[in-house]
Amino acid sequence: MVKITGVRAILTQPGPARLVVVKVSTSEPDLFGLGCATFTQRPFAVEAAISHHLAPLLVGRDVDRIEEIWQISMNHAYWRNGPVLNNAVSGVDQALWDIKGKQAGMPVYQLLGGRTREAATLYAHADGRDPHEVAGNALALREQGYRHVRVQMGLYGGPTDNLRLPPSAPPGNYFDPRGYSRPMLEMIDHLRNTLGGEVELLHDVHERLHPIDAVQFAKDLEQYRMFFLEDPFAPEDIGWFPTLRQQCATPLAMGELFNNPHEWRPLITGRLIDFVRMHVSQIGGITPARGVASFAAMFGIRTAWHGPDDTSPVGHAANLHLNMWAPNFGIQEWPQPSEIEYEMFPGLPRAADGYLYPNDRPGLGIDIDESLAARFPCDERVEEWTQTRLPDGSPARP
Ligand code: GCO
Ligand code: MG
């Protein structure tokens, strides 16, 4: 019987995002697994959860028992369904799926049920300071073969050049919810006129609007036939979804901030969204994501797993295996990883013509160059972009 002999967090920051990868070593020489545990705002907390709590709990256990280990790991702290511990559990879970695939000599998607598609359709990000710059960046992505583009103007929260703050306003990342919708509608109108109907448009509200303004914004977007509108509400405001759903046919995506099944369950059973967008490591890994995908499929809801640059390349590999299997796969967010990430994570697939193809190696099909990773230690910065404030200086959700 193959046993777990070590559970170790590898922290690295090859780009802006701080990444956490878990390496599970086993009693079989050269048999190890990798999993994503990336919570980029709290990497050191995840590392502590792994080294102080999960490693002592799991060393000596049977690598075969993925489900049992997931259940024990999720419940061992008694209090559960939180972002730090869920990410720690995900790192182990994904690594155990990686190991099982290596033992079976199969890609993980084969263990989930085999291919239902040849590749995963991707969307990439276009941004800019004005509609013309956004359009130029979107056209460049179309030239690379992307047929789905997320269009933002000033990343999240909209333009900030006309904000009028009190003289005593403290430092922060300011935005004005009431100044968001009109410029965004103008930008999306320009994009639709520039790109025509051949490129699907996506947009991320990022929980920055007051709920009733999000309802109006989604209705105003109906004419543009969006592929989806993301995070119209904060997780704390999911009670607004029925109001929006009854008035509007703009497809909705929600979930990257979810940790707890109570958050996504009503949106799925009520058919209140069209895409589940969880950050797979934030809900505990492949094991729960497989369950959520199957549950969502019963309600006609598709997957669109969270996948920006603060998903590690190992996490992108896990997303890809879920995407190759899931009958209700919708779309995959793709951050266009850097060359240093391709060097650090051998096996990370490359996008081709708007698609991502698995490499069909056993397990997750990805490795990590630990010596290179060690050359990019995580910084100890105090996150600034999440210190969001409204024009009057009051704190706001990021
Ligand atoms: C997205 C997300 C991200 C988050 C980031 C937080 O849709 O990709 O909104 O951009 O802001 O992952 O750390
Ligand atoms: Mg988002």
mmCIF file of C-alpha atoms and ligand atoms in Angstrom:
data_model
loop_
_atom_site.group_PDB
_atom_site.id
_atom_site.type_symbol
_atom_site.label_atom_id
_atom_site.label_comp_id
_atom_site.label_asym_id
_atom_site.label_seq_id
_atom_site.Cartn_x
_atom_site.Cartn_y
_atom_site.Cartn_z
ATOM 1 C CA MET A 1 0.000 0.000 0.000
ATOM 2 C CA VAL A 2 1.384 3.413 -0.995
ATOM 3 C CA LYS A 3 1.434 5.870 1.894
ATOM 4 C CA ILE A 4 1.690 9.643 2.162
ATOM 5 C CA THR A 5 5.157 10.478 3.468
ATOM 6 C CA GLY A 6 5.095 14.259 3.181
ATOM 7 C CA VAL A 7 2.773 17.230 2.534
ATOM 8 C CA ARG A 8 4.653 20.428 1.725
ATOM 9 C CA ALA A 9 3.618 23.881 0.482
ATOM 10 C CA ILE A 10 5.727 25.526 -2.226
ATOM 11 C CA LEU A 11 5.256 29.297 -2.361
ATOM 12 C CA THR A 12 6.464 31.186 -5.397
ATOM 13 C CA GLN A 13 5.784 34.490 -7.147
ATOM 14 C CA PRO A 14 6.959 34.362 -10.767
ATOM 15 C CA GLY A 15 4.642 37.295 -11.587
ATOM 16 C CA PRO A 16 2.309 39.644 -9.696
ATOM 17 C CA ALA A 17 0.383 36.812 -8.039
ATOM 18 C CA ARG A 18 1.666 34.833 -5.049
ATOM 19 C CA LEU A 19 1.130 31.123 -5.810
ATOM 20 C CA VAL A 20 0.793 28.169 -3.444
ATOM 21 C CA VAL A 21 1.398 24.645 -4.737
ATOM 22 C CA VAL A 22 1.231 21.567 -2.524
ATOM 23 C CA LYS A 23 3.573 18.633 -3.127
ATOM 24 C CA VAL A 24 2.507 15.288 -1.647
ATOM 25 C CA SER A 25 5.347 12.763 -1.498
ATOM 26 C CA THR A 26 4.735 9.031 -1.098
ATOM 27 C CA SER A 27 6.365 5.805 0.056
ATOM 28 C CA GLU A 28 6.917 4.880 -3.608
ATOM 29 C CA PRO A 29 10.144 6.494 -4.801
ATOM 30 C CA ASP A 30 9.573 9.212 -7.444
ATOM 31 C CA LEU A 31 5.778 9.012 -7.037
ATOM 32 C CA PHE A 32 4.491 12.430 -5.933
ATOM 33 C CA GLY A 33 1.525 14.661 -6.640
ATOM 34 C CA LEU A 34 0.979 18.404 -7.091
ATOM 35 C CA GLY A 35 -2.079 20.443 -6.179
ATOM 36 C CA CYS A 36 -3.079 24.100 -6.255
ATOM 37 C CA ALA A 37 -3.747 25.852 -2.942
ATOM 38 C CA THR A 38 -3.495 29.418 -4.236
ATOM 39 C CA PHE A 39 -5.195 32.104 -2.185
ATOM 40 C CA THR A 40 -2.990 34.961 -3.345
ATOM 41 C CA GLN A 41 -4.031 37.400 -0.601
ATOM 42 C CA ARG A 42 -3.176 34.932 2.217
ATOM 43 C CA PRO A 43 -0.424 32.549 0.963
ATOM 44 C CA PHE A 44 1.394 32.334 4.300
ATOM 45 C CA ALA A 45 -1.807 31.443 6.155
ATOM 46 C CA VAL A 46 -2.407 28.600 3.694
ATOM 47 C CA GLU A 47 1.207 27.473 4.113
ATOM 48 C CA ALA A 48 0.756 27.379 7.900
ATOM 49 C CA ALA A 49 -2.502 25.438 7.608
ATOM 50 C CA ILE A 50 -0.683 22.866 5.478
ATOM 51 C CA SER A 51 2.508 22.499 7.484
ATOM 52 C CA HIS A 52 1.067 22.749 11.002
ATOM 53 C CA HIS A 53 -2.284 21.043 10.564
ATOM 54 C CA LEU A 54 -2.733 18.960 7.396
ATOM 55 C CA ALA A 55 0.732 17.389 7.163
ATOM 56 C CA PRO A 56 0.636 15.904 10.712
ATOM 57 C CA LEU A 57 -2.921 14.696 10.071
ATOM 58 C CA LEU A 58 -2.201 13.023 6.713
ATOM 59 C CA VAL A 59 1.333 11.579 6.772
ATOM 60 C CA GLY A 60 1.056 7.798 6.931
ATOM 61 C CA ARG A 61 -2.372 7.619 5.291
ATOM 62 C CA ASP A 62 -3.167 5.669 2.152
ATOM 63 C CA VAL A 63 -2.844 7.737 -1.043
ATOM 64 C CA ASP A 64 -5.689 5.774 -2.632
ATOM 65 C CA ARG A 65 -8.315 7.223 -0.299
ATOM 66 C CA ILE A 66 -8.970 10.583 -1.977
ATOM 67 C CA GLU A 67 -12.594 10.956 -0.858
ATOM 68 C CA GLU A 68 -11.954 9.801 2.718
ATOM 69 C CA ILE A 69 -8.976 12.136 3.051
ATOM 70 C CA TRP A 70 -11.020 15.011 1.637
ATOM 71 C CA GLN A 71 -13.822 14.395 4.174
ATOM 72 C CA ILE A 72 -11.418 14.057 7.091
ATOM 73 C CA SER A 73 -9.380 17.103 6.049
ATOM 74 C CA MET A 74 -12.479 19.271 5.590
ATOM 75 C CA ASN A 75 -13.967 18.342 8.980
ATOM 76 C CA HIS A 76 -10.888 17.887 11.120
ATOM 77 C CA ALA A 77 -10.784 21.577 12.082
ATOM 78 C CA TYR A 78 -14.468 21.377 13.089
ATOM 79 C CA TRP A 79 -15.069 24.881 11.693
ATOM 80 C CA ARG A 80 -15.021 24.510 7.915
ATOM 81 C CA ASN A 81 -15.824 26.008 4.517
ATOM 82 C CA GLY A 82 -13.437 28.914 4.839
ATOM 83 C CA PRO A 83 -10.952 30.174 2.218
ATOM 84 C CA VAL A 84 -7.667 29.380 3.994
ATOM 85 C CA LEU A 85 -8.432 25.809 5.025
ATOM 86 C CA ASN A 86 -10.295 25.031 1.793
ATOM 87 C CA ASN A 87 -7.223 26.010 -0.204
ATOM 88 C CA ALA A 88 -5.004 23.843 1.980
ATOM 89 C CA VAL A 89 -7.346 20.884 1.479
ATOM 90 C CA SER A 90 -7.431 21.570 -2.269
ATOM 91 C CA GLY A 91 -3.661 21.332 -2.507
ATOM 92 C CA VAL A 92 -3.750 17.843 -1.017
ATOM 93 C CA ASP A 93 -6.853 16.786 -2.959
ATOM 94 C CA GLN A 94 -5.507 17.786 -6.357
ATOM 95 C CA ALA A 95 -2.171 16.140 -5.539
ATOM 96 C CA LEU A 96 -3.910 12.863 -4.685
ATOM 97 C CA TRP A 97 -5.799 12.943 -8.006
ATOM 98 C CA ASP A 98 -2.429 13.618 -9.694
ATOM 99 C CA ILE A 99 -0.939 10.584 -7.912
ATOM 100 C CA LYS A 100 -3.863 8.322 -8.773
ATOM 101 C CA GLY A 101 -3.562 9.279 -12.427
ATOM 102 C CA LYS A 102 0.160 8.530 -12.362
ATOM 103 C CA GLN A 103 -0.518 5.158 -10.726
ATOM 104 C CA ALA A 104 -3.169 4.379 -13.355
ATOM 105 C CA GLY A 105 -1.054 5.716 -16.215
ATOM 106 C CA MET A 106 -3.957 7.986 -17.211
ATOM 107 C CA PRO A 107 -4.721 11.719 -17.352
ATOM 108 C CA VAL A 108 -7.055 12.752 -14.514
ATOM 109 C CA TYR A 109 -9.880 13.498 -16.968
ATOM 110 C CA GLN A 110 -9.932 9.754 -17.775
ATOM 111 C CA LEU A 111 -10.512 9.007 -14.072
ATOM 112 C CA LEU A 112 -13.419 11.499 -14.043
ATOM 113 C CA GLY A 113 -15.180 9.832 -16.953
ATOM 114 C CA GLY A 114 -13.130 10.465 -20.077
ATOM 115 C CA ARG A 115 -13.195 13.171 -22.710
ATOM 116 C CA THR A 116 -16.453 14.779 -23.783
ATOM 117 C CA ARG A 117 -14.591 17.332 -25.979
ATOM 118 C CA GLU A 118 -11.320 17.731 -27.840
ATOM 119 C CA ALA A 119 -10.284 20.948 -26.063
ATOM 120 C CA ALA A 120 -11.487 23.595 -23.624
ATOM 121 C CA THR A 121 -12.692 26.881 -25.125
ATOM 122 C CA LEU A 122 -10.948 29.848 -23.524
ATOM 123 C CA TYR A 123 -11.670 33.479 -22.847
ATOM 124 C CA ALA A 124 -8.937 36.063 -22.399
ATOM 125 C CA HIS A 125 -8.951 39.584 -20.930
ATOM 126 C CA ALA A 126 -9.022 42.888 -22.850
ATOM 127 C CA ASP A 127 -8.788 46.133 -20.902
ATOM 128 C CA GLY A 128 -8.019 49.759 -21.650
ATOM 129 C CA ARG A 129 -8.386 53.380 -20.576
ATOM 130 C CA ASP A 130 -11.048 54.101 -23.188
ATOM 131 C CA PRO A 131 -13.313 52.111 -25.541
ATOM 132 C CA HIS A 132 -10.862 52.405 -28.448
ATOM 133 C CA GLU A 133 -7.981 50.965 -26.431
ATOM 134 C CA VAL A 134 -10.192 48.138 -25.166
ATOM 135 C CA ALA A 135 -11.273 47.449 -28.748
ATOM 136 C CA GLY A 136 -7.670 47.413 -29.961
ATOM 137 C CA ASN A 137 -6.742 44.865 -27.310
ATOM 138 C CA ALA A 138 -9.833 42.778 -28.068
ATOM 139 C CA LEU A 139 -9.006 42.769 -31.791
ATOM 140 C CA ALA A 140 -5.477 41.593 -30.954
ATOM 141 C CA LEU A 141 -6.951 38.676 -29.017
ATOM 142 C CA ARG A 142 -9.244 37.872 -31.945
ATOM 143 C CA GLU A 143 -6.165 37.746 -34.163
ATOM 144 C CA GLN A 144 -4.711 35.175 -31.763
ATOM 145 C CA GLY A 145 -7.824 33.066 -32.271
ATOM 146 C CA TYR A 146 -9.834 33.936 -29.174
ATOM 147 C CA ARG A 147 -13.554 34.094 -29.904
ATOM 148 C CA HIS A 148 -14.498 34.964 -26.299
ATOM 149 C CA VAL A 149 -13.107 38.139 -24.718
ATOM 150 C CA ARG A 150 -13.734 39.673 -21.306
ATOM 151 C CA VAL A 151 -13.873 43.424 -21.777
ATOM 152 C CA GLN A 152 -13.139 45.781 -18.874
ATOM 153 C CA MET A 153 -12.258 49.473 -18.802
ATOM 154 C CA GLY A 154 -10.052 50.254 -15.814
ATOM 155 C CA LEU A 155 -10.044 46.641 -14.603
ATOM 156 C CA TYR A 156 -12.700 46.720 -11.839
ATOM 157 C CA GLY A 157 -14.834 49.577 -10.553
ATOM 158 C CA GLY A 158 -14.693 51.713 -13.645
ATOM 159 C CA PRO A 159 -13.072 55.084 -14.390
ATOM 160 C CA THR A 160 -11.590 57.038 -11.491
ATOM 161 C CA ASP A 161 -10.413 60.230 -13.211
ATOM 162 C CA ASN A 162 -13.396 62.336 -12.066
ATOM 163 C CA LEU A 163 -13.696 61.156 -8.481
ATOM 164 C CA ARG A 164 -14.074 64.007 -6.005
ATOM 165 C CA LEU A 165 -12.815 62.960 -2.570
ATOM 166 C CA PRO A 166 -12.952 64.870 0.709
ATOM 167 C CA PRO A 167 -9.586 66.490 1.513
ATOM 168 C CA SER A 168 -9.153 64.111 4.439
ATOM 169 C CA ALA A 169 -9.908 60.983 2.383
ATOM 170 C CA PRO A 170 -7.499 58.219 3.483
ATOM 171 C CA PRO A 171 -5.330 56.285 1.014
ATOM 172 C CA GLY A 172 -7.159 53.554 -0.870
ATOM 173 C CA ASN A 173 -8.429 52.124 -4.150
ATOM 174 C CA TYR A 174 -11.362 54.451 -4.848
ATOM 175 C CA PHE A 175 -14.269 53.891 -7.201
ATOM 176 C CA ASP A 176 -17.748 55.291 -7.679
ATOM 177 C CA PRO A 177 -20.548 52.720 -8.180
ATOM 178 C CA ARG A 178 -22.817 55.406 -9.617
ATOM 179 C CA GLY A 179 -20.230 56.387 -12.193
ATOM 180 C CA TYR A 180 -19.794 52.828 -13.489
ATOM 181 C CA SER A 181 -22.634 51.848 -15.734
ATOM 182 C CA ARG A 182 -22.742 54.597 -18.359
ATOM 183 C CA PRO A 183 -19.064 54.401 -19.451
ATOM 184 C CA MET A 184 -19.207 50.599 -19.385
ATOM 185 C CA LEU A 185 -22.307 50.568 -21.598
ATOM 186 C CA GLU A 186 -20.584 52.978 -24.006
ATOM 187 C CA MET A 187 -17.506 50.743 -24.074
ATOM 188 C CA ILE A 188 -19.484 47.577 -24.686
ATOM 189 C CA ASP A 189 -21.536 49.319 -27.376
ATOM 190 C CA HIS A 190 -18.293 50.330 -29.104
ATOM 191 C CA LEU A 191 -16.907 46.808 -28.783
ATOM 192 C CA ARG A 192 -20.039 45.242 -30.217
ATOM 193 C CA ASN A 193 -19.972 47.688 -33.156
ATOM 194 C CA THR A 194 -16.260 47.091 -33.697
ATOM 195 C CA LEU A 195 -16.200 43.318 -33.336
ATOM 196 C CA GLY A 196 -19.657 42.533 -34.693
ATOM 197 C CA GLY A 197 -21.220 39.315 -33.539
ATOM 198 C CA GLU A 198 -18.268 36.983 -34.197
ATOM 199 C CA VAL A 199 -16.595 37.611 -30.834
ATOM 200 C CA GLU A 200 -18.454 36.788 -27.631
ATOM 201 C CA LEU A 201 -18.237 39.530 -24.999
ATOM 202 C CA LEU A 202 -17.988 38.925 -21.258
ATOM 203 C CA HIS A 203 -17.855 41.512 -18.482
ATOM 204 C CA ASP A 204 -17.028 41.325 -14.773
ATOM 205 C CA VAL A 205 -18.897 43.722 -12.470
ATOM 206 C CA HIS A 206 -16.752 42.386 -9.637
ATOM 207 C CA GLU A 207 -19.425 43.144 -6.991
ATOM 208 C CA ARG A 208 -18.794 46.887 -7.456
ATOM 209 C CA LEU A 209 -22.395 48.058 -8.067
ATOM 210 C CA HIS A 210 -25.197 48.671 -5.617
ATOM 211 C CA PRO A 211 -27.557 45.719 -6.167
ATOM 212 C CA ILE A 212 -30.379 47.665 -7.787
ATOM 213 C CA ASP A 213 -27.878 49.361 -10.139
ATOM 214 C CA ALA A 214 -26.572 45.910 -11.068
ATOM 215 C CA VAL A 215 -30.122 44.904 -12.000
ATOM 216 C CA GLN A 216 -30.463 47.947 -14.267
ATOM 217 C CA PHE A 217 -26.976 47.427 -15.762
ATOM 218 C CA ALA A 218 -27.738 43.803 -16.641
ATOM 219 C CA LYS A 219 -31.013 44.860 -18.275
ATOM 220 C CA ASP A 220 -29.250 47.611 -20.251
ATOM 221 C CA LEU A 221 -26.778 44.965 -21.484
ATOM 222 C CA GLU A 222 -29.479 42.664 -22.890
ATOM 223 C CA GLN A 223 -29.279 44.323 -26.337
ATOM 224 C CA TYR A 224 -25.596 43.324 -26.610
ATOM 225 C CA ARG A 225 -26.253 39.588 -26.146
ATOM 226 C CA MET A 226 -23.367 39.124 -23.665
ATOM 227 C CA PHE A 227 -21.859 35.657 -23.283
ATOM 228 C CA PHE A 228 -22.087 36.313 -19.564
ATOM 229 C CA LEU A 229 -22.084 39.077 -16.972
ATOM 230 C CA GLU A 230 -20.018 38.131 -13.930
ATOM 231 C CA ASP A 231 -20.438 38.897 -10.229
ATOM 232 C CA PRO A 232 -23.340 41.337 -10.532
ATOM 233 C CA PHE A 233 -23.712 41.003 -6.768
ATOM 234 C CA ALA A 234 -21.468 40.296 -3.784
ATOM 235 C CA PRO A 235 -21.853 36.862 -2.178
ATOM 236 C CA GLU A 236 -23.560 38.633 0.714
ATOM 237 C CA ASP A 237 -26.229 39.891 -1.741
ATOM 238 C CA ILE A 238 -27.137 36.656 -3.530
ATOM 239 C CA GLY A 239 -30.696 37.232 -2.314
ATOM 240 C CA TRP A 240 -31.004 39.772 -5.149
ATOM 241 C CA PHE A 241 -30.625 37.139 -7.878
ATOM 242 C CA PRO A 242 -34.349 36.322 -8.132
ATOM 243 C CA THR A 243 -35.096 40.028 -8.681
ATOM 244 C CA LEU A 244 -32.570 40.190 -11.513
ATOM 245 C CA ARG A 245 -33.458 36.822 -13.012
ATOM 246 C CA GLN A 246 -37.155 37.676 -13.318
ATOM 247 C CA GLN A 247 -36.405 40.832 -15.327
ATOM 248 C CA CYS A 248 -33.462 40.003 -17.508
ATOM 249 C CA ALA A 249 -32.096 37.471 -19.998
ATOM 250 C CA THR A 250 -28.435 38.514 -19.774
ATOM 251 C CA PRO A 251 -26.556 35.278 -18.908
ATOM 252 C CA LEU A 252 -25.076 35.428 -15.400
ATOM 253 C CA ALA A 253 -21.878 33.959 -13.913
ATOM 254 C CA MET A 254 -21.147 33.843 -10.178
ATOM 255 C CA GLY A 255 -18.941 31.988 -7.760
ATOM 256 C CA GLU A 256 -15.291 33.005 -7.589
ATOM 257 C CA LEU A 257 -15.771 34.297 -4.037
ATOM 258 C CA PHE A 258 -17.773 31.281 -2.862
ATOM 259 C CA ASN A 259 -16.387 28.906 -0.215
ATOM 260 C CA ASN A 260 -19.509 27.310 1.186
ATOM 261 C CA PRO A 261 -22.107 25.054 -0.504
ATOM 262 C CA HIS A 262 -24.835 27.252 1.014
ATOM 263 C CA GLU A 263 -23.688 30.012 -1.360
ATOM 264 C CA TRP A 264 -23.971 28.134 -4.642
ATOM 265 C CA ARG A 265 -26.751 25.652 -3.827
ATOM 266 C CA PRO A 266 -29.705 28.115 -4.040
ATOM 267 C CA LEU A 267 -28.354 29.739 -7.207
ATOM 268 C CA ILE A 268 -28.176 26.315 -8.864
ATOM 269 C CA THR A 269 -31.472 24.848 -7.641
ATOM 270 C CA GLY A 270 -33.236 28.125 -8.460
ATOM 271 C CA ARG A 271 -31.664 28.301 -11.917
ATOM 272 C CA LEU A 272 -30.684 31.850 -10.953
ATOM 273 C CA ILE A 273 -27.348 31.804 -12.785
ATOM 274 C CA ASP A 274 -26.036 30.300 -16.015
ATOM 275 C CA PHE A 275 -22.383 29.616 -15.089
ATOM 276 C CA VAL A 276 -20.757 28.507 -11.849
ATOM 277 C CA ARG A 277 -17.467 30.348 -11.469
ATOM 278 C CA MET A 278 -15.863 28.954 -8.355
ATOM 279 C CA HIS A 279 -12.107 29.203 -7.761
ATOM 280 C CA VAL A 280 -11.600 25.425 -7.573
ATOM 281 C CA SER A 281 -9.011 25.570 -4.787
ATOM 282 C CA GLN A 282 -11.307 27.905 -2.829
ATOM 283 C CA ILE A 283 -13.963 25.160 -2.533
ATOM 284 C CA GLY A 284 -11.477 22.388 -1.704
ATOM 285 C CA GLY A 285 -10.211 20.973 -4.991
ATOM 286 C CA ILE A 286 -11.186 18.565 -7.745
ATOM 287 C CA THR A 287 -13.325 16.372 -5.505
ATOM 288 C CA PRO A 288 -15.909 19.074 -4.672
ATOM 289 C CA ALA A 289 -15.665 20.696 -8.111
ATOM 290 C CA ARG A 290 -16.589 17.395 -9.749
ATOM 291 C CA GLY A 291 -19.659 17.269 -7.520
ATOM 292 C CA VAL A 292 -20.646 20.876 -8.208
ATOM 293 C CA ALA A 293 -20.313 20.346 -11.973
ATOM 294 C CA SER A 294 -22.591 17.293 -11.869
ATOM 295 C CA PHE A 295 -25.096 19.077 -9.615
ATOM 296 C CA ALA A 296 -25.144 22.141 -11.878
ATOM 297 C CA ALA A 297 -25.610 19.942 -14.957
ATOM 298 C CA MET A 298 -28.951 18.743 -13.557
ATOM 299 C CA PHE A 299 -30.190 22.357 -13.675
ATOM 300 C CA GLY A 300 -28.843 23.318 -17.089
ATOM 301 C CA ILE A 301 -26.027 25.360 -15.603
ATOM 302 C CA ARG A 302 -22.536 25.341 -17.119
ATOM 303 C CA THR A 303 -19.044 25.591 -15.626
ATOM 304 C CA ALA A 304 -16.697 28.559 -16.036
ATOM 305 C CA TRP A 305 -14.058 27.910 -13.363
ATOM 306 C CA HIS A 306 -12.181 30.966 -12.086
ATOM 307 C CA GLY A 307 -8.798 31.127 -13.806
ATOM 308 C CA PRO A 308 -6.903 34.456 -13.608
ATOM 309 C CA ASP A 309 -3.191 34.802 -12.864
ATOM 310 C CA ASP A 310 -3.847 33.980 -9.211
ATOM 311 C CA THR A 311 -4.725 30.444 -10.095
ATOM 312 C CA SER A 312 -1.432 28.542 -10.225
ATOM 313 C CA PRO A 313 -0.443 26.653 -13.391
ATOM 314 C CA VAL A 314 -1.191 23.475 -11.397
ATOM 315 C CA GLY A 315 -4.669 24.877 -10.764
ATOM 316 C CA HIS A 316 -5.067 25.604 -14.482
ATOM 317 C CA ALA A 317 -4.114 22.000 -15.190
ATOM 318 C CA ALA A 318 -6.756 20.809 -12.694
ATOM 319 C CA ASN A 319 -9.339 23.110 -14.323
ATOM 320 C CA LEU A 320 -8.456 21.649 -17.725
ATOM 321 C CA HIS A 321 -9.024 18.057 -16.605
ATOM 322 C CA LEU A 322 -12.412 19.023 -15.147
ATOM 323 C CA ASN A 323 -13.198 20.849 -18.412
ATOM 324 C CA MET A 324 -12.272 17.890 -20.634
ATOM 325 C CA TRP A 325 -14.730 15.679 -18.720
ATOM 326 C CA ALA A 326 -17.661 17.890 -17.641
ATOM 327 C CA PRO A 327 -20.655 17.471 -19.971
ATOM 328 C CA ASN A 328 -21.778 20.970 -18.939
ATOM 329 C CA PHE A 329 -18.452 22.736 -19.499
ATOM 330 C CA GLY A 330 -19.130 26.347 -20.487
ATOM 331 C CA ILE A 331 -15.918 28.333 -20.878
ATOM 332 C CA GLN A 332 -12.492 28.621 -19.230
ATOM 333 C CA GLU A 333 -10.872 31.864 -18.130
ATOM 334 C CA TRP A 334 -7.251 32.001 -19.303
ATOM 335 C CA PRO A 335 -4.632 34.500 -18.007
ATOM 336 C CA GLN A 336 -2.100 33.938 -20.824
ATOM 337 C CA PRO A 337 0.703 32.715 -18.515
ATOM 338 C CA SER A 338 4.197 34.178 -18.781
ATOM 339 C CA GLU A 339 7.218 32.392 -20.246
ATOM 340 C CA ILE A 340 8.735 32.113 -16.749
ATOM 341 C CA GLU A 341 5.607 30.225 -15.641
ATOM 342 C CA TYR A 342 5.976 27.832 -18.595
ATOM 343 C CA GLU A 343 9.609 27.269 -17.592
ATOM 344 C CA MET A 344 8.706 26.843 -13.897
ATOM 345 C CA PHE A 345 5.767 24.489 -14.575
ATOM 346 C CA PRO A 346 6.750 21.987 -17.301
ATOM 347 C CA GLY A 347 3.665 20.555 -18.941
ATOM 348 C CA LEU A 348 1.508 23.706 -18.633
ATOM 349 C CA PRO A 349 -0.518 23.636 -21.851
ATOM 350 C CA ARG A 350 -0.410 26.515 -24.325
ATOM 351 C CA ALA A 351 -3.508 28.066 -25.889
ATOM 352 C CA ALA A 352 -3.985 27.454 -29.600
ATOM 353 C CA ASP A 353 -6.675 29.237 -31.617
ATOM 354 C CA GLY A 354 -8.711 30.001 -28.507
ATOM 355 C CA TYR A 355 -8.551 26.426 -27.218
ATOM 356 C CA LEU A 356 -6.541 24.640 -24.491
ATOM 357 C CA TYR A 357 -5.512 21.046 -25.113
ATOM 358 C CA PRO A 358 -4.391 18.574 -22.423
ATOM 359 C CA ASN A 359 -0.963 16.978 -22.908
ATOM 360 C CA ASP A 360 -2.319 13.530 -21.985
ATOM 361 C CA ARG A 361 0.500 12.749 -19.567
ATOM 362 C CA PRO A 362 -0.611 10.692 -16.530
ATOM 363 C CA GLY A 363 -2.153 12.591 -13.638
ATOM 364 C CA LEU A 364 -2.520 16.376 -14.015
ATOM 365 C CA GLY A 365 0.314 16.346 -16.548
ATOM 366 C CA ILE A 366 2.273 19.163 -14.936
ATOM 367 C CA ASP A 367 5.454 19.450 -12.859
ATOM 368 C CA ILE A 368 7.265 22.198 -10.958
ATOM 369 C CA ASP A 369 10.907 23.233 -11.160
ATOM 370 C CA GLU A 370 11.417 23.812 -7.450
ATOM 371 C CA SER A 371 14.847 25.374 -7.788
ATOM 372 C CA LEU A 372 13.453 27.951 -10.203
ATOM 373 C CA ALA A 373 10.403 28.476 -7.968
ATOM 374 C CA ALA A 374 12.722 29.160 -5.043
ATOM 375 C CA ARG A 375 14.289 32.011 -6.998
ATOM 376 C CA PHE A 376 10.928 33.844 -6.864
ATOM 377 C CA PRO A 377 9.915 34.023 -3.201
ATOM 378 C CA CYS A 378 6.561 35.495 -2.270
ATOM 379 C CA ASP A 379 6.771 39.098 -1.104
ATOM 380 C CA GLU A 380 5.171 40.241 2.138
ATOM 381 C CA ARG A 381 3.312 43.165 0.613
ATOM 382 C CA VAL A 382 0.140 44.459 2.217
ATOM 383 C CA GLU A 383 -2.402 44.130 -0.599
ATOM 384 C CA GLU A 384 -3.480 47.581 -1.786
ATOM 385 C CA TRP A 385 -6.013 46.919 -4.549
ATOM 386 C CA THR A 386 -8.369 45.262 -2.046
ATOM 387 C CA GLN A 387 -8.331 48.374 0.179
ATOM 388 C CA THR A 388 -11.259 49.723 -1.784
ATOM 389 C CA ARG A 389 -13.208 52.812 -0.785
ATOM 390 C CA LEU A 390 -16.183 54.828 -1.994
ATOM 391 C CA PRO A 391 -15.732 58.516 -2.842
ATOM 392 C CA ASP A 392 -16.752 59.597 0.670
ATOM 393 C CA GLY A 393 -13.867 57.536 2.052
ATOM 394 C CA SER A 394 -15.932 54.633 3.398
ATOM 395 C CA PRO A 395 -14.584 51.080 2.910
ATOM 396 C CA ALA A 396 -16.123 48.963 0.143
ATOM 397 C CA ARG A 397 -15.925 45.339 -0.955
ATOM 398 C CA PRO A 398 -13.163 44.832 -3.597
HETATM 399 C C1 GCO B 1 -11.608 37.230 -12.363
HETATM 400 C C2 GCO B 1 -11.448 37.728 -10.972
HETATM 401 C C3 GCO B 1 -10.059 38.114 -10.567
HETATM 402 C C4 GCO B 1 -10.017 38.504 -9.116
HETATM 403 C C5 GCO B 1 -8.729 38.049 -8.507
HETATM 404 C C6 GCO B 1 -8.696 38.327 -7.018
HETATM 405 O O1 GCO B 1 -12.750 37.223 -12.830
HETATM 406 O O2 GCO B 1 -10.591 36.771 -12.914
HETATM 407 O O3 GCO B 1 -12.399 38.733 -10.704
HETATM 408 O O4 GCO B 1 -9.535 39.092 -11.387
HETATM 409 O O5 GCO B 1 -10.134 39.897 -8.957
HETATM 410 O O6 GCO B 1 -8.611 36.675 -8.749
HETATM 411 O O7 GCO B 1 -7.448 38.005 -6.476
HETATM 412 MG MG MG B 2 -14.249 37.888 -11.499
#
